[in-house]
Short mmCIF file of N, CA and C in Angstrom, two decimals:
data_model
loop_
_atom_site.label_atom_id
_atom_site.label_comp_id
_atom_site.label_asym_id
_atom_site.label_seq_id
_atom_site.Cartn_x
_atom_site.Cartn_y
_atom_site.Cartn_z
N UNK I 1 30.11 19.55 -5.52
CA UNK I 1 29.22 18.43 -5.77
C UNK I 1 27.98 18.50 -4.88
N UNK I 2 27.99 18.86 -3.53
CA UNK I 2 27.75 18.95 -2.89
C UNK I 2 25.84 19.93 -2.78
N UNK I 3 26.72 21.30 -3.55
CA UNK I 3 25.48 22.47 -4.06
C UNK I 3 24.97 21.57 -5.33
N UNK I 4 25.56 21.06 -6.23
CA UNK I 4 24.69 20.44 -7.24
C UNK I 4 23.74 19.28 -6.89
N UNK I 5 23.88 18.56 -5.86
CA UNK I 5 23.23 17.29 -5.34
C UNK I 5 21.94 18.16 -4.76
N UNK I 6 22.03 19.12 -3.80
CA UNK I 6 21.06 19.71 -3.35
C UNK I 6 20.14 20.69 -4.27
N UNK I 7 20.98 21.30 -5.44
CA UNK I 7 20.33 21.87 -6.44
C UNK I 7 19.22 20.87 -7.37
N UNK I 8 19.69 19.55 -7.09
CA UNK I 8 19.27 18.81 -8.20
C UNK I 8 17.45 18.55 -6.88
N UNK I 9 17.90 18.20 -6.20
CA UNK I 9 16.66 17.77 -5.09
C UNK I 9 15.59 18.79 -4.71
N UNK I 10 16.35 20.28 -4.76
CA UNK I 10 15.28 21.39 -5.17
C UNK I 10 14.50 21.16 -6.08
N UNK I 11 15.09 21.08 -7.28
CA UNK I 11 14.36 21.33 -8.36
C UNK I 11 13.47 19.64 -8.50
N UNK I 12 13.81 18.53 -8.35
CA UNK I 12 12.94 17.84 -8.19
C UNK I 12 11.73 17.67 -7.86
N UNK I 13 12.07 18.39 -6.23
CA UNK I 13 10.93 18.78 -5.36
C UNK I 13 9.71 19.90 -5.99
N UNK I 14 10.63 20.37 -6.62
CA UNK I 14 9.69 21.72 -6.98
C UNK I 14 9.19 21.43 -8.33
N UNK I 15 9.54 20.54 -9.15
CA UNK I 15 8.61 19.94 -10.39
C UNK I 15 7.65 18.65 -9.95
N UNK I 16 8.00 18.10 -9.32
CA UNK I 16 6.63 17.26 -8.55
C UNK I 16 5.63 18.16 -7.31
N UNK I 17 5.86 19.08 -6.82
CA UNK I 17 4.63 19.68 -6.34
C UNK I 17 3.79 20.53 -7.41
N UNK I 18 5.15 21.19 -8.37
CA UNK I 18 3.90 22.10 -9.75
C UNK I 18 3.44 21.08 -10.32
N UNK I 19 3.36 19.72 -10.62
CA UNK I 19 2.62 19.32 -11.11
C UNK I 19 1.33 18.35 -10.44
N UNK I 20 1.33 19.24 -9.03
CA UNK I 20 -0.23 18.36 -8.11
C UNK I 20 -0.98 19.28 -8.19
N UNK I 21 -2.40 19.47 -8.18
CA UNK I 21 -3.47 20.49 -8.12
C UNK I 21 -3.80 20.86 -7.27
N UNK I 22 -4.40 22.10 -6.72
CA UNK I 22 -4.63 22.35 -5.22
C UNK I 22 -5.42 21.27 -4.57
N UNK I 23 -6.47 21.06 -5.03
CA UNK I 23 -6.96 20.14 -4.30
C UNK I 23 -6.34 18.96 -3.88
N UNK I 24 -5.28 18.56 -5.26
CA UNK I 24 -4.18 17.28 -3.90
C UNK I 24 -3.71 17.97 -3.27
N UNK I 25 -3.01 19.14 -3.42
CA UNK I 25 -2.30 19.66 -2.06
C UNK I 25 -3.14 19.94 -0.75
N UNK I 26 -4.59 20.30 -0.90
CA UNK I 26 -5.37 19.98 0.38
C UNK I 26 -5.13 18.80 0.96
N UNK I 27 -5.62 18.23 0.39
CA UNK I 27 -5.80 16.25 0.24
C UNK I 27 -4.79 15.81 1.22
N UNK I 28 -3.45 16.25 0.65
CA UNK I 28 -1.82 15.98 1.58
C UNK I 28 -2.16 16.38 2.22
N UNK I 29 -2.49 17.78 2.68
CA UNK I 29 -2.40 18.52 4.25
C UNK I 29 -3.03 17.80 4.84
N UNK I 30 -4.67 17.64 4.71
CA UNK I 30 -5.68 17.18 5.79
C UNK I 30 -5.04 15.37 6.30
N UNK I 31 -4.15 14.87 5.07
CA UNK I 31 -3.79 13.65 5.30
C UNK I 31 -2.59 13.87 6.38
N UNK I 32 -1.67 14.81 6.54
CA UNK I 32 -0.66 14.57 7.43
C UNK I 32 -1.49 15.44 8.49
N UNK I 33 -2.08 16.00 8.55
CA UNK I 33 -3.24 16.17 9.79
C UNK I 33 -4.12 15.03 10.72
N UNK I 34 -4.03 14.22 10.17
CA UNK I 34 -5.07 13.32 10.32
C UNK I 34 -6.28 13.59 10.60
N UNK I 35 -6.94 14.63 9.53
CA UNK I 35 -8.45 14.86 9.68
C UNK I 35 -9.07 13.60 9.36
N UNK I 36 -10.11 13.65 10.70
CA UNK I 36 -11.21 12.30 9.88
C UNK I 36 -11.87 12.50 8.80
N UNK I 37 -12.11 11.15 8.31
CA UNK I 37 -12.90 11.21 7.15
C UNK I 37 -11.96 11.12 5.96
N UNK I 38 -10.78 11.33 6.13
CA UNK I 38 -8.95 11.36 4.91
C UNK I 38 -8.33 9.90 5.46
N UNK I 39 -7.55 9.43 4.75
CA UNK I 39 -6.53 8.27 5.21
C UNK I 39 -5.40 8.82 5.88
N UNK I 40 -5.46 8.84 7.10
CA UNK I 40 -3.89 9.46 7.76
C UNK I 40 -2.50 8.90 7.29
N UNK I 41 -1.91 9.61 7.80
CA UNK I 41 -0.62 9.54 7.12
C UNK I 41 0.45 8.17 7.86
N UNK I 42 -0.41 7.78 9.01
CA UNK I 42 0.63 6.66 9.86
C UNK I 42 -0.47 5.15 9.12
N UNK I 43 -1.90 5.35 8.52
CA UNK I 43 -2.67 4.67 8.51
C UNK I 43 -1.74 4.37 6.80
N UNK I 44 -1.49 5.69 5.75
CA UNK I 44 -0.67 4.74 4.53
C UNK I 44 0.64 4.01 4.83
N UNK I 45 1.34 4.66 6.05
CA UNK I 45 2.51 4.06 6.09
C UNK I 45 2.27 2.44 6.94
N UNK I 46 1.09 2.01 7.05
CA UNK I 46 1.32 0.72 7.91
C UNK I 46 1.01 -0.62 7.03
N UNK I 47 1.31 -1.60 7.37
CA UNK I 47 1.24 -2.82 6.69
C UNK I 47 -0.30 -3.27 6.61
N UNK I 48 -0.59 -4.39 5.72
CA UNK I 48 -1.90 -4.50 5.82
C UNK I 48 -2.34 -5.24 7.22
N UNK I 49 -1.97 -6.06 7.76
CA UNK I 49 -2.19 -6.45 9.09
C UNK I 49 -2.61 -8.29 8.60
N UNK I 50 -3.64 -8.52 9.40
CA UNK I 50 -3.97 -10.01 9.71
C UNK I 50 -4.67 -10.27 8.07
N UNK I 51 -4.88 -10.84 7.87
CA UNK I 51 -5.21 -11.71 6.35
C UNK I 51 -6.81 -11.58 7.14
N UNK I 52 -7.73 -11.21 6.19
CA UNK I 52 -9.36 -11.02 6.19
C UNK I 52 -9.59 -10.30 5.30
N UNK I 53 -11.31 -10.23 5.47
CA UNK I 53 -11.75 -9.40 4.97
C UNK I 53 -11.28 -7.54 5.17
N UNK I 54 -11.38 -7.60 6.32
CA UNK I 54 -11.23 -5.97 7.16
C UNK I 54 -9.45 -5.46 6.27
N UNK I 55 -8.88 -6.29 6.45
CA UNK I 55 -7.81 -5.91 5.86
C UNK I 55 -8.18 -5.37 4.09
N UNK I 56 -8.33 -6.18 3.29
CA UNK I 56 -8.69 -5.53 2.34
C UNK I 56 -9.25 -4.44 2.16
N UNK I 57 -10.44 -4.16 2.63
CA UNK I 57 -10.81 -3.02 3.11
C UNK I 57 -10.18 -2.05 2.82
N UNK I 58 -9.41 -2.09 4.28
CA UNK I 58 -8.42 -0.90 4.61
C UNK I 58 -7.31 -0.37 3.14
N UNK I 59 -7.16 -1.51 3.16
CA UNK I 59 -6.00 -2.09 1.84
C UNK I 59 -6.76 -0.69 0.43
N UNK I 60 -7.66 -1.17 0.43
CA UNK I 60 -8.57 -0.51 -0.91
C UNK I 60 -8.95 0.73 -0.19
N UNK I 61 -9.03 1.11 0.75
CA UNK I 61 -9.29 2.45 0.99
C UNK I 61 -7.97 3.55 0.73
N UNK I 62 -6.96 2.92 1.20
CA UNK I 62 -5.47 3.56 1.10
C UNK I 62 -5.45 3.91 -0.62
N UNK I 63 -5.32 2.91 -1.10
CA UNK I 63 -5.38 2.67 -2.89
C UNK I 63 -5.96 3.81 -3.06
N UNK I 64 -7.48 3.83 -2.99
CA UNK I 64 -8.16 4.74 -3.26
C UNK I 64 -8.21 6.48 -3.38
N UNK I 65 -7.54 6.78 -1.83
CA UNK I 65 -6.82 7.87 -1.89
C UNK I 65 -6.10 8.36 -2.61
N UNK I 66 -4.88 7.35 -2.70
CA UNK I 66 -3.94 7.59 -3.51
C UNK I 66 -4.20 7.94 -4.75
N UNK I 67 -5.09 7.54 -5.25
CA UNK I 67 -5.37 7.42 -6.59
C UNK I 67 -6.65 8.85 -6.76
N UNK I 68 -6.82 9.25 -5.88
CA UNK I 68 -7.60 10.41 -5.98
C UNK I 68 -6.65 11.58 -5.74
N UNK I 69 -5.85 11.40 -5.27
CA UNK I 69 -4.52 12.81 -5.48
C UNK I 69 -4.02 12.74 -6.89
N UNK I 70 -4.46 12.14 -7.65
CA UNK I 70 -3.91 12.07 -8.98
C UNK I 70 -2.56 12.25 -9.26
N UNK I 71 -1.78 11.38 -9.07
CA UNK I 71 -0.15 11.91 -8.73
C UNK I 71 0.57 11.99 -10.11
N UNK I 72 1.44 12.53 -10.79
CA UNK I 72 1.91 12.45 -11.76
C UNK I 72 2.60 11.47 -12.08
N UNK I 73 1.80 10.24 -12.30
CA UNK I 73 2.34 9.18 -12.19
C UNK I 73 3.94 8.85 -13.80
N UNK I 74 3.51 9.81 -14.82
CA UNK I 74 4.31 9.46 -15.58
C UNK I 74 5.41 9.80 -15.60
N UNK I 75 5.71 11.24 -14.93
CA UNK I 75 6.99 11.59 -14.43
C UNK I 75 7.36 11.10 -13.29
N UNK I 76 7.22 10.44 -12.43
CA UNK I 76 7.45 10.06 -11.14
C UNK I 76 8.50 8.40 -12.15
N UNK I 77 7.19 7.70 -13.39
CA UNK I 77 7.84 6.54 -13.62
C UNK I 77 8.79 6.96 -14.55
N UNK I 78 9.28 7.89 -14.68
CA UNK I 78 10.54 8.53 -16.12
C UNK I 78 11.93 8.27 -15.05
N UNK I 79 12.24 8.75 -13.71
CA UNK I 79 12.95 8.97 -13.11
C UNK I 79 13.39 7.32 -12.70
N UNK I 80 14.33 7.34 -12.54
CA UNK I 80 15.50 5.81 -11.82
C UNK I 80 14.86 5.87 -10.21
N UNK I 81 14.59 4.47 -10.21
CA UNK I 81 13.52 4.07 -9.06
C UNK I 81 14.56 4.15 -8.01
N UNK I 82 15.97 3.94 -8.35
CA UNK I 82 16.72 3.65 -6.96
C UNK I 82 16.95 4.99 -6.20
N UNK I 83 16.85 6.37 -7.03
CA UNK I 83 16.84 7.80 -6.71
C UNK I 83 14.97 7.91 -5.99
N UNK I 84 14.10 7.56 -6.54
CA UNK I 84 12.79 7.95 -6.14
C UNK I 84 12.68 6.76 -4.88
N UNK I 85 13.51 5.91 -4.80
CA UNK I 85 13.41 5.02 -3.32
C UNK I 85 13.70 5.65 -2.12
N UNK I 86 15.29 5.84 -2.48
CA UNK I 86 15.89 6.62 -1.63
C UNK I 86 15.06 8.25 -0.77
N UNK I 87 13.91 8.71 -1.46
CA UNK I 87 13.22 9.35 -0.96
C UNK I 87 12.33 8.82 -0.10
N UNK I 88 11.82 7.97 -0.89
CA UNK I 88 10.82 7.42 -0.13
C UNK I 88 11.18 6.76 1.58
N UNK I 89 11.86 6.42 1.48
CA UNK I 89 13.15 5.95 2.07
C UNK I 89 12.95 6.87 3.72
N UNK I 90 13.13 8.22 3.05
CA UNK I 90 13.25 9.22 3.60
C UNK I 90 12.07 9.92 4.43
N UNK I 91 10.92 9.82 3.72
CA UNK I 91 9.75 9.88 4.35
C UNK I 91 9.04 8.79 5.08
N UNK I 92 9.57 7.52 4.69
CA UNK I 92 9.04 6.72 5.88
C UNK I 92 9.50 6.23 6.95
N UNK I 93 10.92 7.27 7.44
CA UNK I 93 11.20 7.09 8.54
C UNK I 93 11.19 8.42 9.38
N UNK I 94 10.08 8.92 8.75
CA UNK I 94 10.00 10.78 9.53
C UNK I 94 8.28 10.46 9.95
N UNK I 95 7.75 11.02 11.11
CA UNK I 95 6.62 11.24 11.10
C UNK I 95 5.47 12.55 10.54
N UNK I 96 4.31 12.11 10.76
CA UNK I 96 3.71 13.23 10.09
C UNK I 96 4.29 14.74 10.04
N UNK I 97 4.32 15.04 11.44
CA UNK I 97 4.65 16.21 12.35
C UNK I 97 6.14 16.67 11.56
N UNK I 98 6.83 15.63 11.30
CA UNK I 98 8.34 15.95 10.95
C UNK I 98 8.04 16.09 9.12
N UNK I 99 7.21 15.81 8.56
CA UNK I 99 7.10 15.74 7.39
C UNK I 99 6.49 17.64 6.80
N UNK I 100 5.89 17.76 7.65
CA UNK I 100 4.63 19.07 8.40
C UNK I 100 6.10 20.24 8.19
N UNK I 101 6.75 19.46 8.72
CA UNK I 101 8.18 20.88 9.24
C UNK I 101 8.43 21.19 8.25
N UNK I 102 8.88 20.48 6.62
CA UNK I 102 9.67 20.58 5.54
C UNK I 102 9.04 21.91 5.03
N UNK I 103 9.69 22.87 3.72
CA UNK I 103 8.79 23.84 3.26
C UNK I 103 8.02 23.20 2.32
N UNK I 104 6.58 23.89 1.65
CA UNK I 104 5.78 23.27 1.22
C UNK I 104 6.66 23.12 -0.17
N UNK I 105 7.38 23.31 -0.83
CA UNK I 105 7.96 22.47 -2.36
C UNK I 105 7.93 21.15 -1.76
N UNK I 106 9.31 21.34 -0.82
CA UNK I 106 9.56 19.81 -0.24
C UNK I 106 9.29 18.81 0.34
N UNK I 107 7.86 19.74 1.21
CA UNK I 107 7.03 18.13 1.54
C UNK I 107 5.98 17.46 0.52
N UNK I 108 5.99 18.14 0.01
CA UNK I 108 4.79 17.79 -1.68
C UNK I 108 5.73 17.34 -2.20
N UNK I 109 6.59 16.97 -2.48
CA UNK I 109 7.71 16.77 -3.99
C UNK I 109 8.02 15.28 -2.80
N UNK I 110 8.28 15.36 -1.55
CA UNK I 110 8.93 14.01 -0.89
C UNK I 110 7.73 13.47 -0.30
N UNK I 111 6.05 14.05 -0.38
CA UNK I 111 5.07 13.17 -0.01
C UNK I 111 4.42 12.65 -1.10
N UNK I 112 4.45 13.24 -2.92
CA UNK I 112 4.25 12.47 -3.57
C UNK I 112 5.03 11.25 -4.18
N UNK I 113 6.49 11.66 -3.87
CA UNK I 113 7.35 10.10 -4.26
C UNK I 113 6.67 9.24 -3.47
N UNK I 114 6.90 9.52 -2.14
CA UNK I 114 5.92 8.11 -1.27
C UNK I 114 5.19 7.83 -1.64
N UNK I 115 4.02 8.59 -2.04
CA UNK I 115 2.48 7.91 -2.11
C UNK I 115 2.80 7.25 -3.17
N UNK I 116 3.31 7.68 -4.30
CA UNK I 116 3.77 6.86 -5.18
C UNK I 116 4.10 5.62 -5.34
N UNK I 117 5.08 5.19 -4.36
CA UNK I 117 6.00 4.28 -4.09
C UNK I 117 4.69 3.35 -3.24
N UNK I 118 4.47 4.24 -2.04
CA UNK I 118 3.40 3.26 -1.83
C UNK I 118 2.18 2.62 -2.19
N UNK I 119 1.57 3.33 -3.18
CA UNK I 119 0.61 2.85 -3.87
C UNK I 119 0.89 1.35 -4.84
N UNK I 120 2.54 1.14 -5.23
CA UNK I 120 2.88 0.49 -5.65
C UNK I 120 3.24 -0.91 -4.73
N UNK I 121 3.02 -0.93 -3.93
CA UNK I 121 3.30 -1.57 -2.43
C UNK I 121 1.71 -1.69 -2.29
N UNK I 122 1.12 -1.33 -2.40
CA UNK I 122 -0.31 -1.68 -1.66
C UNK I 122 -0.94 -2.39 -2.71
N UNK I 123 -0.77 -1.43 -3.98
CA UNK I 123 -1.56 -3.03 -5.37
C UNK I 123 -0.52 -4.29 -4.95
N UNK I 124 0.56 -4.69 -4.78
CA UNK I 124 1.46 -5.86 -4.70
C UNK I 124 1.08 -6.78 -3.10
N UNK I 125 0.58 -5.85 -1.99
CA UNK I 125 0.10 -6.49 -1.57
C UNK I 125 -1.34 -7.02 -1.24
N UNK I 126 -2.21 -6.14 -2.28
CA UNK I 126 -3.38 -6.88 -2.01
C UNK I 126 -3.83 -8.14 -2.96
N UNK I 127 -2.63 -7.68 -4.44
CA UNK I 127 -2.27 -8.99 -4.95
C UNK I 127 -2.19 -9.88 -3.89
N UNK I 128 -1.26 -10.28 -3.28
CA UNK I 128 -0.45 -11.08 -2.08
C UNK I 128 -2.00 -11.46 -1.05
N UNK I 129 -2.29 -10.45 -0.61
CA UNK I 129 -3.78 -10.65 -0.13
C UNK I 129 -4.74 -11.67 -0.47
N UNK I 130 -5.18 -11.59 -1.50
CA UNK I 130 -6.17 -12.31 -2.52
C UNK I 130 -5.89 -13.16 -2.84
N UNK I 131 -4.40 -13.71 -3.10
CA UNK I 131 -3.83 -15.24 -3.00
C UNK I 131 -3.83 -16.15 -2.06
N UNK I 132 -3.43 -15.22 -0.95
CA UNK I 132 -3.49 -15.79 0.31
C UNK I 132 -5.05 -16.56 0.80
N UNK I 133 -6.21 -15.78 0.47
CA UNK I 133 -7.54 -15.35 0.52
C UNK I 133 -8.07 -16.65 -0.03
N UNK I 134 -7.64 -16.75 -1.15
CA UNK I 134 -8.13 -17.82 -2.47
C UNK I 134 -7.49 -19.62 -1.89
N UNK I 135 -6.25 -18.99 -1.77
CA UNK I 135 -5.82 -20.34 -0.51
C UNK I 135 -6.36 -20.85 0.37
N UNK I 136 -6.38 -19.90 1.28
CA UNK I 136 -7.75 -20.69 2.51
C UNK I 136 -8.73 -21.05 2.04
N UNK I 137 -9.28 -20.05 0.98
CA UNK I 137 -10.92 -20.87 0.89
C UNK I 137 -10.59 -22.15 0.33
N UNK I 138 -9.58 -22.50 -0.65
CA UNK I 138 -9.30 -23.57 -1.09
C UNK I 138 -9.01 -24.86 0.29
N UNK I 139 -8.10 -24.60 1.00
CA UNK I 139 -7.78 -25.67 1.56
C UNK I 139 -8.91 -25.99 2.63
N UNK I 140 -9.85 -24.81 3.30
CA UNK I 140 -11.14 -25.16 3.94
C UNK I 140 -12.58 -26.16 3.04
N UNK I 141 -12.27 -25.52 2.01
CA UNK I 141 -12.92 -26.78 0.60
C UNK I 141 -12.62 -27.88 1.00
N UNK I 142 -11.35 -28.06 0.30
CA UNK I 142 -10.62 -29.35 0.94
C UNK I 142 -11.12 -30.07 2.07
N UNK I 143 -11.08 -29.57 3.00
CA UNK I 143 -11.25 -30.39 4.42
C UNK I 143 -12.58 -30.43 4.32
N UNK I 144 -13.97 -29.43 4.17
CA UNK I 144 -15.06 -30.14 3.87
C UNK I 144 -15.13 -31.18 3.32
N UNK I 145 -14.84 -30.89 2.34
CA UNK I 145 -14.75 -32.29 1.13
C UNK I 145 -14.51 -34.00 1.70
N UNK I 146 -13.56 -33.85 2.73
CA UNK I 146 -12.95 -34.76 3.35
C UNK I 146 -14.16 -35.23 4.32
N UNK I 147 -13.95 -34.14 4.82
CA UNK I 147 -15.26 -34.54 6.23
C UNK I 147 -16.35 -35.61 5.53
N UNK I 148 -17.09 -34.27 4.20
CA UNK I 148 -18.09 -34.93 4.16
C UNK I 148 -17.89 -36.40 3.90
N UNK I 149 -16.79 -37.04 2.94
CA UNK I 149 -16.81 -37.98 2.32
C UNK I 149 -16.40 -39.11 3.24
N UNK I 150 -15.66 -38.40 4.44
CA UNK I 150 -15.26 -40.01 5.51
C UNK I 150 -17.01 -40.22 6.19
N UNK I 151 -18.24 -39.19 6.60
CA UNK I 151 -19.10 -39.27 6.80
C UNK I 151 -19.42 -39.90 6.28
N UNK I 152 -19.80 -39.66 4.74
CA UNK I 152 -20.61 -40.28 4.14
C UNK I 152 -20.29 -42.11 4.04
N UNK I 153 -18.58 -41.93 3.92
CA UNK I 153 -18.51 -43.61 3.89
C UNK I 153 -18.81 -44.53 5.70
N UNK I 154 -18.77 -43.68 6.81
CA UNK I 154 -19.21 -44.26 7.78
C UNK I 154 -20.50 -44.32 8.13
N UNK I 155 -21.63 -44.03 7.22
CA UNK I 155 -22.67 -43.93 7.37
C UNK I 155 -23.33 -45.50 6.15
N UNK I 156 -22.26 -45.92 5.78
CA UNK I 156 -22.99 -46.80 4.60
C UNK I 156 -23.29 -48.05 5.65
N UNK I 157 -24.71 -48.64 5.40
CA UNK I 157 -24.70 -50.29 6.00
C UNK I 157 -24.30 -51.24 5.54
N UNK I 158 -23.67 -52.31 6.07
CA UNK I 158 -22.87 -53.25 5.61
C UNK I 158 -21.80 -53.04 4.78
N UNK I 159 -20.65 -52.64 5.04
CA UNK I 159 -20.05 -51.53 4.72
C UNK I 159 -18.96 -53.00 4.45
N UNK I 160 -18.77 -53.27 5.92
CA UNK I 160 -17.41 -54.29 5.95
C UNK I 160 -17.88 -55.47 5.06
N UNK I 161 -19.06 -55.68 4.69
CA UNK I 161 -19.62 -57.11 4.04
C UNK I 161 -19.33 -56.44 2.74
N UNK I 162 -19.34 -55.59 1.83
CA UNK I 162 -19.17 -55.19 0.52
C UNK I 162 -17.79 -54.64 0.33
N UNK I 163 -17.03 -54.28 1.38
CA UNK I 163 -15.23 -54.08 1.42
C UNK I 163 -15.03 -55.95 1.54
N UNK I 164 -15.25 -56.82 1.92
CA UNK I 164 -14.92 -58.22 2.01
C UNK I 164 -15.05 -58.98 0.63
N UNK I 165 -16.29 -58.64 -0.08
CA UNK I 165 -16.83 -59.06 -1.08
C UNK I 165 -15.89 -58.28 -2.00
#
């Protein structure tokens, strides 16, 4: 069972890297390098951080990448998510350096499930983002609103003579 489980993860590995182009396979390298000017590889694995602008940002820069390695997204979505988790799984508790070690089938075949996986994680949270976003401006509305209007009613003359009347 044992040779077939590992036979099966070869060949996984090795049909998701034949189907990236060299240039994503640059793309990966310089990314688990952390060349500037690429999204590093600790910079996709981190959360978006404090609720702002800057976060989005970052948020849409990650996206962006991702989406410029052109990942085979339709075979990646053919496969049972709880098998393509479990990878992922796997790469986000290894660092760059440890990812660097694998042979090149297997770090291409277990760095595109991630990006994968995470790209799907980063649209969900910048959803989450932009709600959050749309909230504040809403409830800071709100409290203008308030301000202005207790102003405006402490500014009226004879105020208590027309509340009496």
């Amino acid at each position: 069972m044992r040779s077939v489980y590992q036979q099966f993860e070869l060949n996984l590995y090795e049909h998701f890297a034949s189907c990236l182009s060299p240039e994503s396979k640059i793309q990966m390298e310089r990314s688990l390098d952390g060349v500037k000017g690429v999204v590093n590889f600790g910079d996709i694995k981190a959360d978006p951080g404090r609720l702002g602008l800057d976060s989005v940002f970052k948020e849409v820069e990650k996206l962006s990448f991702i989406r410029s390695l052109h990942l085979p997204i339709e075979n990646l979505a053919a496969f049972n998510t709880k098998v393509l988790q479990r990878y992922r799984q796997r790469v986000n508790s290894e660092t760059a350096w440890e990812v660097k070690q694998h042979p090149e089938n297997i770090r291409y075949g277990l760095y595109t499930i991630f990006l994968y996986w995470r790209q799907r994680e980063i649209i969900d949270g910048l959803s989450e983002l932009f709600i959050q976003i749309v909230h504040r401006l809403s409830a800071r509305a709100e409290r203008k609103l308030v301000k202005t209007l207790l102003s405006d009613f402490q500014k009226v003359h004879g105020k208590t003579a027309l509340l009496f009347e």
